[in-house]
C-alpha atoms as a printed R data frame, in Angstrom:
    type eleno elety resid chain resno        x       y       z
1   ATOM     1    CA   MET     A     1  -98.100 198.837 137.556
2   ATOM     2    CA   ALA     A     2  -99.073 195.530 139.314
3   ATOM     3    CA   TYR     A     3 -102.726 195.645 137.322
4   ATOM     4    CA   LEU     A     4 -100.676 196.043 133.588
5   ATOM     5    CA   ARG     A     5  -98.070 192.745 135.166
6   ATOM     6    CA   ASP     A     6 -101.101 190.646 135.881
7   ATOM     7    CA   ARG     A     7 -102.897 191.353 132.956
8   ATOM     8    CA   ALA     A     8 -100.062 190.978 130.952
9   ATOM     9    CA   PRO     A     9  -97.650 188.137 132.293
10  ATOM    10    CA   GLY     A    10  -93.925 187.803 131.051
11  ATOM    11    CA   VAL     A    11  -93.947 191.622 130.966
12  ATOM    12    CA   PRO     A    12  -90.405 192.391 132.979
13  ATOM    13    CA   ALA     A    13  -90.806 194.631 135.727
14  ATOM    14    CA   VAL     A    14  -89.345 198.415 135.003
15  ATOM    15    CA   VAL     A    15  -86.314 199.159 137.627
16  ATOM    16    CA   PHE     A    16  -85.609 203.194 137.993
17  ATOM    17    CA   ASP     A    17  -82.233 203.586 137.503
18  ATOM    18    CA   PRO     A    18  -81.953 207.311 138.360
19  ATOM    19    CA   GLY     A    19  -78.029 206.994 137.649
20  ATOM    20    CA   THR     A    20  -78.530 206.391 134.405
21  ATOM    21    CA   VAL     A    21  -81.166 208.276 133.572
22  ATOM    22    CA   THR     A    22  -78.670 211.133 134.840
23  ATOM    23    CA   SER     A    23  -75.621 210.734 132.653
24  ATOM    24    CA   ARG     A    24  -77.848 210.118 129.325
25  ATOM    25    CA   ALA     A    25  -79.641 213.547 130.451
26  ATOM    26    CA   ARG     A    26  -76.095 215.152 130.981
27  ATOM    27    CA   ARG     A    27  -74.806 213.299 127.431
28  ATOM    28    CA   ALA     A    28  -77.754 215.321 125.574
29  ATOM    29    CA   LEU     A    29  -77.197 218.701 127.089
30  ATOM    30    CA   ARG     A    30  -73.981 218.202 126.587
31  ATOM    31    CA   LEU     A    31  -74.078 217.368 122.529
32  ATOM    32    CA   ARG     A    32  -77.158 220.001 122.591
33  ATOM    33    CA   ARG     A    33  -74.489 222.664 123.626
34  ATOM    34    CA   ARG     A    34  -71.661 221.417 121.041
35  ATOM    35    CA   ARG     A    35  -73.043 222.183 118.444
36  ATOM    36    CA   ARG     A    36  -75.303 224.807 119.600
37  ATOM    37    CA   ARG     A    37  -70.884 226.352 119.795
38  ATOM    38    CA   THR     A    38  -70.577 224.569 116.423
39  ATOM    39    CA   SER     A    39  -73.747 226.852 114.986
40  ATOM    40    CA   VAL     A    40  -72.429 230.212 116.618
41  ATOM    41    CA   ALA     A    41  -69.083 229.772 115.404
42  ATOM    42    CA   VAL     A    42  -70.528 228.915 111.975
43  ATOM    43    CA   ALA     A    43  -72.832 232.147 111.854
44  ATOM    44    CA   ALA     A    44  -69.701 234.348 113.076
45  ATOM    45    CA   GLY     A    45  -67.832 233.669 110.540
46  ATOM    46    CA   ALA     A    46  -70.409 233.942 107.755
47  ATOM    47    CA   MET     A    47  -71.068 237.115 109.055
48  ATOM    48    CA   ALA     A    48  -67.647 238.329 109.079
49  ATOM    49    CA   ALA     A    49  -66.787 237.495 105.712
50  ATOM    50    CA   TYR     A    50  -70.181 239.040 104.775
51  ATOM    51    CA   LEU     A    51  -69.247 242.460 106.428
52  ATOM    52    CA   ALA     A    52  -65.534 242.002 105.103
53  ATOM    53    CA   LEU     A    53  -66.961 241.539 101.287
54  ATOM    54    CA   ALA     A    54  -69.524 244.316 102.571
55  ATOM    55    CA   VAL     A    55  -66.953 246.762 103.372
56  ATOM    56    CA   ALA     A    56  -64.879 246.373 100.219
57  ATOM    57    CA   GLY     A    57  -67.193 247.100  98.043
58  ATOM    58    CA   PRO     A    58  -67.033 245.850  94.557
59  ATOM    59    CA   LEU     A    59  -64.552 243.658  93.498
60  ATOM    60    CA   PRO     A    60  -63.713 242.235  90.103
61  ATOM    61    CA   SER     A    61  -64.721 239.064  89.112
62  ATOM    62    CA   PRO     A    62  -62.988 236.002  86.907
63  ATOM    63    CA   GLY     A    63  -65.203 237.109  83.870
64  ATOM    64    CA   GLY     A    64  -64.642 240.519  84.144
65  ATOM    65    CA   GLY     A    65  -66.902 243.264  85.445
66  ATOM    66    CA   THR     A    66  -67.449 243.288  89.273
67  ATOM    67    CA   MET     A    67  -69.267 241.557  91.962
68  ATOM    68    CA   THR     A    68  -71.052 242.417  95.125
69  ATOM    69    CA   VAL     A    69  -72.866 241.693  97.551
70  ATOM    70    CA   PRO     A    70  -76.837 242.327  99.004
71  ATOM    71    CA   GLY     A    71  -76.951 245.214 101.260
72  ATOM    72    CA   SER     A    72  -72.957 246.356 100.623
73  ATOM    73    CA   GLY     A    73  -73.779 250.288 100.065
74  ATOM    74    CA   ALA     A    74  -75.991 250.328 103.276
75  ATOM    75    CA   VAL     A    75  -72.801 248.744 105.243
76  ATOM    76    CA   ARG     A    76  -70.434 250.971 103.666
77  ATOM    77    CA   ALA     A    77  -72.154 253.562 104.693
78  ATOM    78    CA   ALA     A    78  -72.556 252.843 108.231
79  ATOM    79    CA   VAL     A    79  -69.228 252.305 108.489
80  ATOM    80    CA   ALA     A    80  -67.993 256.076 106.896
81  ATOM    81    CA   ARG     A    81  -70.804 256.884 109.652
82  ATOM    82    CA   PHE     A    82  -69.117 255.461 112.854
83  ATOM    83    CA   VAL     A    83  -65.585 254.100 112.161
84  ATOM    84    CA   PRO     A    84  -62.862 257.541 111.629
85  ATOM    85    CA   GLY     A    85  -60.668 257.418 108.604
86  ATOM    86    CA   GLY     A    86  -63.171 254.735 106.269
87  ATOM    87    CA   PRO     A    87  -64.116 255.776 103.457
88  ATOM    88    CA   PRO     A    88  -67.553 258.372 102.929
89  ATOM    89    CA   GLY     A    89  -70.513 256.887 102.175
90  ATOM    90    CA   PRO     A    90  -72.924 256.659  98.823
91  ATOM    91    CA   GLY     A    91  -75.161 258.542 101.051
92  ATOM    92    CA   GLN     A    92  -72.793 261.232 101.451
93  ATOM    93    CA   TRP     A    93  -71.907 261.951  98.739
94  ATOM    94    CA   ARG     A    94  -73.608 263.878  96.926
95  ATOM    95    CA   ALA     A    95  -73.251 266.603  99.772
96  ATOM    96    CA   ASP     A    96  -69.364 266.360  98.716
97  ATOM    97    CA   VAL     A    97  -68.996 266.552  95.593
98  ATOM    98    CA   ALA     A    98  -71.461 269.577  96.022
99  ATOM    99    CA   GLY     A    99  -68.855 271.197  99.094
100 ATOM   100    CA   LEU     A   100  -66.392 270.665  96.721
101 ATOM   101    CA   ASP     A   101  -67.595 272.164  93.748
102 ATOM   102    CA   LYS     A   102  -68.813 274.962  95.964
103 ATOM   103    CA   GLU     A   103  -65.742 275.449  97.352
104 ATOM   104    CA   VAL     A   104  -62.544 274.458  96.472
105 ATOM   105    CA   ARG     A   105  -63.257 274.049  92.631
106 ATOM   106    CA   PRO     A   106  -63.563 277.435  91.693
107 ATOM   107    CA   VAL     A   107  -59.807 278.182  93.993
108 ATOM   108    CA   VAL     A   108  -58.357 275.827  92.535
109 ATOM   109    CA   GLU     A   109  -59.084 276.009  88.928
110 ATOM   110    CA   ARG     A   110  -58.555 280.100  89.757
111 ATOM   111    CA   LEU     A   111  -55.423 279.612  90.723
112 ATOM   112    CA   ARG     A   112  -54.385 276.812  88.371
113 ATOM   113    CA   ILE     A   113  -52.801 273.658  91.060
114 ATOM   114    CA   PHE     A   114  -51.261 270.861  89.944
115 ATOM   115    CA   TYR     A   115  -50.603 269.529  92.957
116 ATOM   116    CA   LEU     A   116  -51.442 270.788  97.133
117 ATOM   117    CA   MET     A   117  -50.804 268.649  99.947
118 ATOM   118    CA   ALA     A   118  -53.692 269.592 102.279
119 ATOM   119    CA   SER     A   119  -53.793 267.728 105.288
120 ATOM   120    CA   GLY     A   120  -50.779 265.882 107.971
121 ATOM   121    CA   PRO     A   121  -47.272 267.578 108.377
122 ATOM   122    CA   CYS     A   122  -46.423 268.343 104.787
123 ATOM   123    CA   HIS     A   123  -47.395 271.344 103.075
124 ATOM   124    CA   VAL     A   124  -46.855 270.955  99.193
125 ATOM   125    CA   LEU     A   125  -47.774 273.160  96.531
126 ATOM   126    CA   GLU     A   126  -47.437 273.234  93.109
127 ATOM   127    CA   TYR     A   127  -48.825 275.610  90.547
128 ATOM   128    CA   PRO     A   128  -48.096 278.174  87.988
129 ATOM   129    CA   HIS     A   129  -45.888 280.389  90.668
130 ATOM   130    CA   GLY     A   130  -43.446 277.142  91.231
131 ATOM   131    CA   ILE     A   131  -43.020 274.695  93.348
132 ATOM   132    CA   PHE     A   132  -43.054 275.034  96.829
133 ATOM   133    CA   ARG     A   133  -42.149 272.553  99.829
134 ATOM   134    CA   ASP     A   134  -41.903 272.276 103.586
135 ATOM   135    CA   GLY     A   135  -42.610 269.877 106.311
136 ATOM   136    CA   GLY     A   136  -38.313 268.252 106.483
137 ATOM   137    CA   ARG     A   137  -37.110 265.561 104.119
138 ATOM   138    CA   ASP     A   138  -39.597 263.546 105.033
139 ATOM   139    CA   CYS     A   139  -42.074 265.042 102.755
140 ATOM   140    CA   GLY     A   140  -40.141 263.951  99.779
141 ATOM   141    CA   ASP     A   141  -37.815 266.195  97.682
142 ATOM   142    CA   ASP     A   142  -35.495 269.307  99.565
143 ATOM   143    CA   PRO     A   143  -37.581 271.660 100.957
144 ATOM   144    CA   VAL     A   144  -38.405 275.228  98.833
145 ATOM   145    CA   PRO     A   145  -39.615 277.628 101.342
146 ATOM   146    CA   PHE     A   146  -42.816 278.681 100.500
147 ATOM   147    CA   ASP     A   147  -42.363 282.827 100.049
148 ATOM   148    CA   ALA     A   148  -45.732 285.317 100.211
149 ATOM   149    CA   GLN     A   149  -47.595 285.357  97.411
150 ATOM   150    CA   ALA     A   150  -47.218 280.887  97.643
151 ATOM   151    CA   ARG     A   151  -48.605 280.988 101.353
152 ATOM   152    CA   ALA     A   152  -51.059 282.756 100.572
153 ATOM   153    CA   ASP     A   153  -52.585 280.778  97.752
154 ATOM   154    CA   TYR     A   154  -51.921 277.112  99.474
155 ATOM   155    CA   ALA     A   155  -53.738 279.246 102.650
156 ATOM   156    CA   GLU     A   156  -56.884 280.042 100.373
157 ATOM   157    CA   VAL     A   157  -57.115 276.570  99.355
158 ATOM   158    CA   THR     A   158  -56.827 274.786 102.328
159 ATOM   159    CA   ARG     A   159  -59.415 277.814 104.158
160 ATOM   160    CA   ALA     A   160  -61.823 276.503 100.729
161 ATOM   161    CA   VAL     A   161  -60.938 273.058 101.753
162 ATOM   162    CA   ARG     A   162  -62.213 273.293 105.847
163 ATOM   163    CA   ARG     A   163  -65.264 275.213 104.267
164 ATOM   164    CA   SER     A   164  -66.578 271.987 101.651
165 ATOM   165    CA   GLY     A   165  -66.849 269.968 105.432
166 ATOM   166    CA   VAL     A   166  -64.511 267.319 103.409
167 ATOM   167    CA   ALA     A   167  -61.531 265.432 104.476
168 ATOM   168    CA   VAL     A   168  -59.470 266.253 102.037
169 ATOM   169    CA   GLU     A   169  -56.062 264.907 101.901
170 ATOM   170    CA   ARG     A   170  -54.763 266.481  98.753
171 ATOM   171    CA   ILE     A   171  -55.395 267.626  94.910
172 ATOM   172    CA   TYR     A   172  -54.156 266.891  92.046
173 ATOM   173    CA   LEU     A   173  -54.830 267.146  88.247
174 ATOM   174    CA   ASN     A   174  -54.475 263.168  86.685
175 ATOM   175    CA   ARG     A   175  -58.032 261.703  84.303
176 ATOM   176    CA   GLY     A   176  -58.194 264.782  82.093
177 ATOM   177    CA   GLY     A   177  -59.191 265.841  85.172
178 ATOM   178    CA   THR     A   178  -59.024 266.885  88.695
179 ATOM   179    CA   VAL     A   179  -59.189 264.565  91.726
180 ATOM   180    CA   VAL     A   180  -59.505 264.822  95.355
181 ATOM   181    CA   GLN     A   181  -58.375 262.386  97.716
182 ATOM   182    CA   ILE     A   182  -59.667 261.939 100.342
183 ATOM   183    CA   GLN     A   183  -58.475 261.212 104.039
184 ATOM   184    CA   ASP     A   184  -57.958 257.456 105.530
185 ATOM   185    CA   ARG     A   185  -56.413 254.960 107.240
186 ATOM   186    CA   SER     A   186  -56.827 252.297 104.797
187 ATOM   187    CA   ARG     A   187  -53.325 250.481 103.676
188 ATOM   188    CA   GLU     A   188  -55.690 248.703 100.738
189 ATOM   189    CA   TYR     A   189  -57.568 251.150  98.938
190 ATOM   190    CA   ASN     A   190  -57.278 255.253  98.048
191 ATOM   191    CA   TRP     A   191  -60.846 256.730  97.207
192 ATOM   192    CA   ALA     A   192  -61.711 259.806  95.597
193 ATOM   193    CA   TYR     A   193  -63.532 262.421  94.007
194 ATOM   194    CA   VAL     A   194  -62.714 263.077  91.156
195 ATOM   195    CA   TYR     A   195  -64.231 266.155  88.371
196 ATOM   196    CA   LEU     A   196  -63.788 265.117  85.055
197 ATOM   197    CA   PRO     A   197  -65.415 268.780  83.329
198 ATOM   198    CA   ASP     A   198  -64.984 267.229  79.079
199 ATOM   199    CA   ARG     A   199  -66.774 263.065  79.941
200 ATOM   200    CA   ASP     A   200  -69.860 261.981  79.826
201 ATOM   201    CA   SER     A   201  -68.460 258.642  80.697
202 ATOM   202    CA   ALA     A   202  -66.210 257.449  83.396
203 ATOM   203    CA   PRO     A   203  -62.147 256.723  82.172
204 ATOM   204    CA   GLU     A   204  -61.272 253.353  81.321
205 ATOM   205    CA   GLN     A   205  -60.330 251.353  83.641
206 ATOM   206    CA   SER     A   206  -56.285 251.077  84.284
207 ATOM   207    CA   ARG     A   207  -55.970 248.593  86.385
208 ATOM   208    CA   PRO     A   208  -58.861 245.289  87.637
209 ATOM   209    CA   ASP     A   209  -59.030 247.027  90.740
210 ATOM   210    CA   GLU     A   210  -60.343 250.518  89.468
211 ATOM   211    CA   GLN     A   211  -64.053 250.881  90.291
212 ATOM   212    CA   TRP     A   212  -66.218 254.149  89.125
213 ATOM   213    CA   THR     A   213  -68.827 255.377  90.408
214 ATOM   214    CA   HIS     A   214  -70.709 258.227  89.313
215 ATOM   215    CA   VAL     A   215  -72.775 260.663  91.474
216 ATOM   216    CA   SER     A   216  -73.362 263.943  89.834
217 ATOM   217    CA   GLY     A   217  -73.131 266.265  87.306
218 ATOM   218    CA   HIS     A   218  -69.522 266.019  86.262
219 ATOM   219    CA   TRP     A   219  -68.474 264.593  89.616
220 ATOM   220    CA   TRP     A   220  -67.141 260.997  90.217
221 ATOM   221    CA   PHE     A   221  -66.155 258.756  93.126
222 ATOM   222    CA   LEU     A   222  -63.044 256.364  92.707
223 ATOM   223    CA   ARG     A   223  -62.123 253.550  94.546
224 ATOM   224    CA   GLU     A   224  -58.945 251.971  93.169
225 ATOM   225    CA   PHE     A   225  -55.595 250.247  95.240
226 ATOM   226    CA   ASP     A   226  -53.194 251.851  97.027
227 ATOM   227    CA   ASP     A   227  -49.965 251.454  95.858
């Protein structure tokens, strides 16, 4: 440094201030940490929004039709696998309808079931033999005791449901076919497998939030808002 000052007169001497250097370094470190926290928060918010849209599935768009986010099918499949009470993922649909078609549909059609509650404390069976309900007044109308035939028929259907391996909440006739509603814990949506023997295409939407997805044969997967 002495040599340089001799060669360049007028250059001020350099004074090293440890306190100033340390203070500036700390300010720079705090700024980097603040920027990092902001980036993490933004990324976390974006990821949360993406997951919410992916799990919800295709949503109605203002101009008609539906919109979805890339990779939503894989996300829903993972949620269905690891989160109890969620809807089955698309990778499970074919196996489910195969079990329902083999085990449940023949029994439901032979007994001509109009409505059957297959899970929970309420047992409900409506078919040509009669209307039967038990489980207390919380289950709807006044209880109607099951007779021996109704109890045997109800047990036959519920055994078929267990053999199918599908978590069924209820079975009923609607939309020109058989609706097999799936157990879930959602307060927003209902999901169901629907057998439509006389249709090659999905029914017209009765509400814009309905989503019909073809599975195989005459089976469809339905998602609709829970009223």
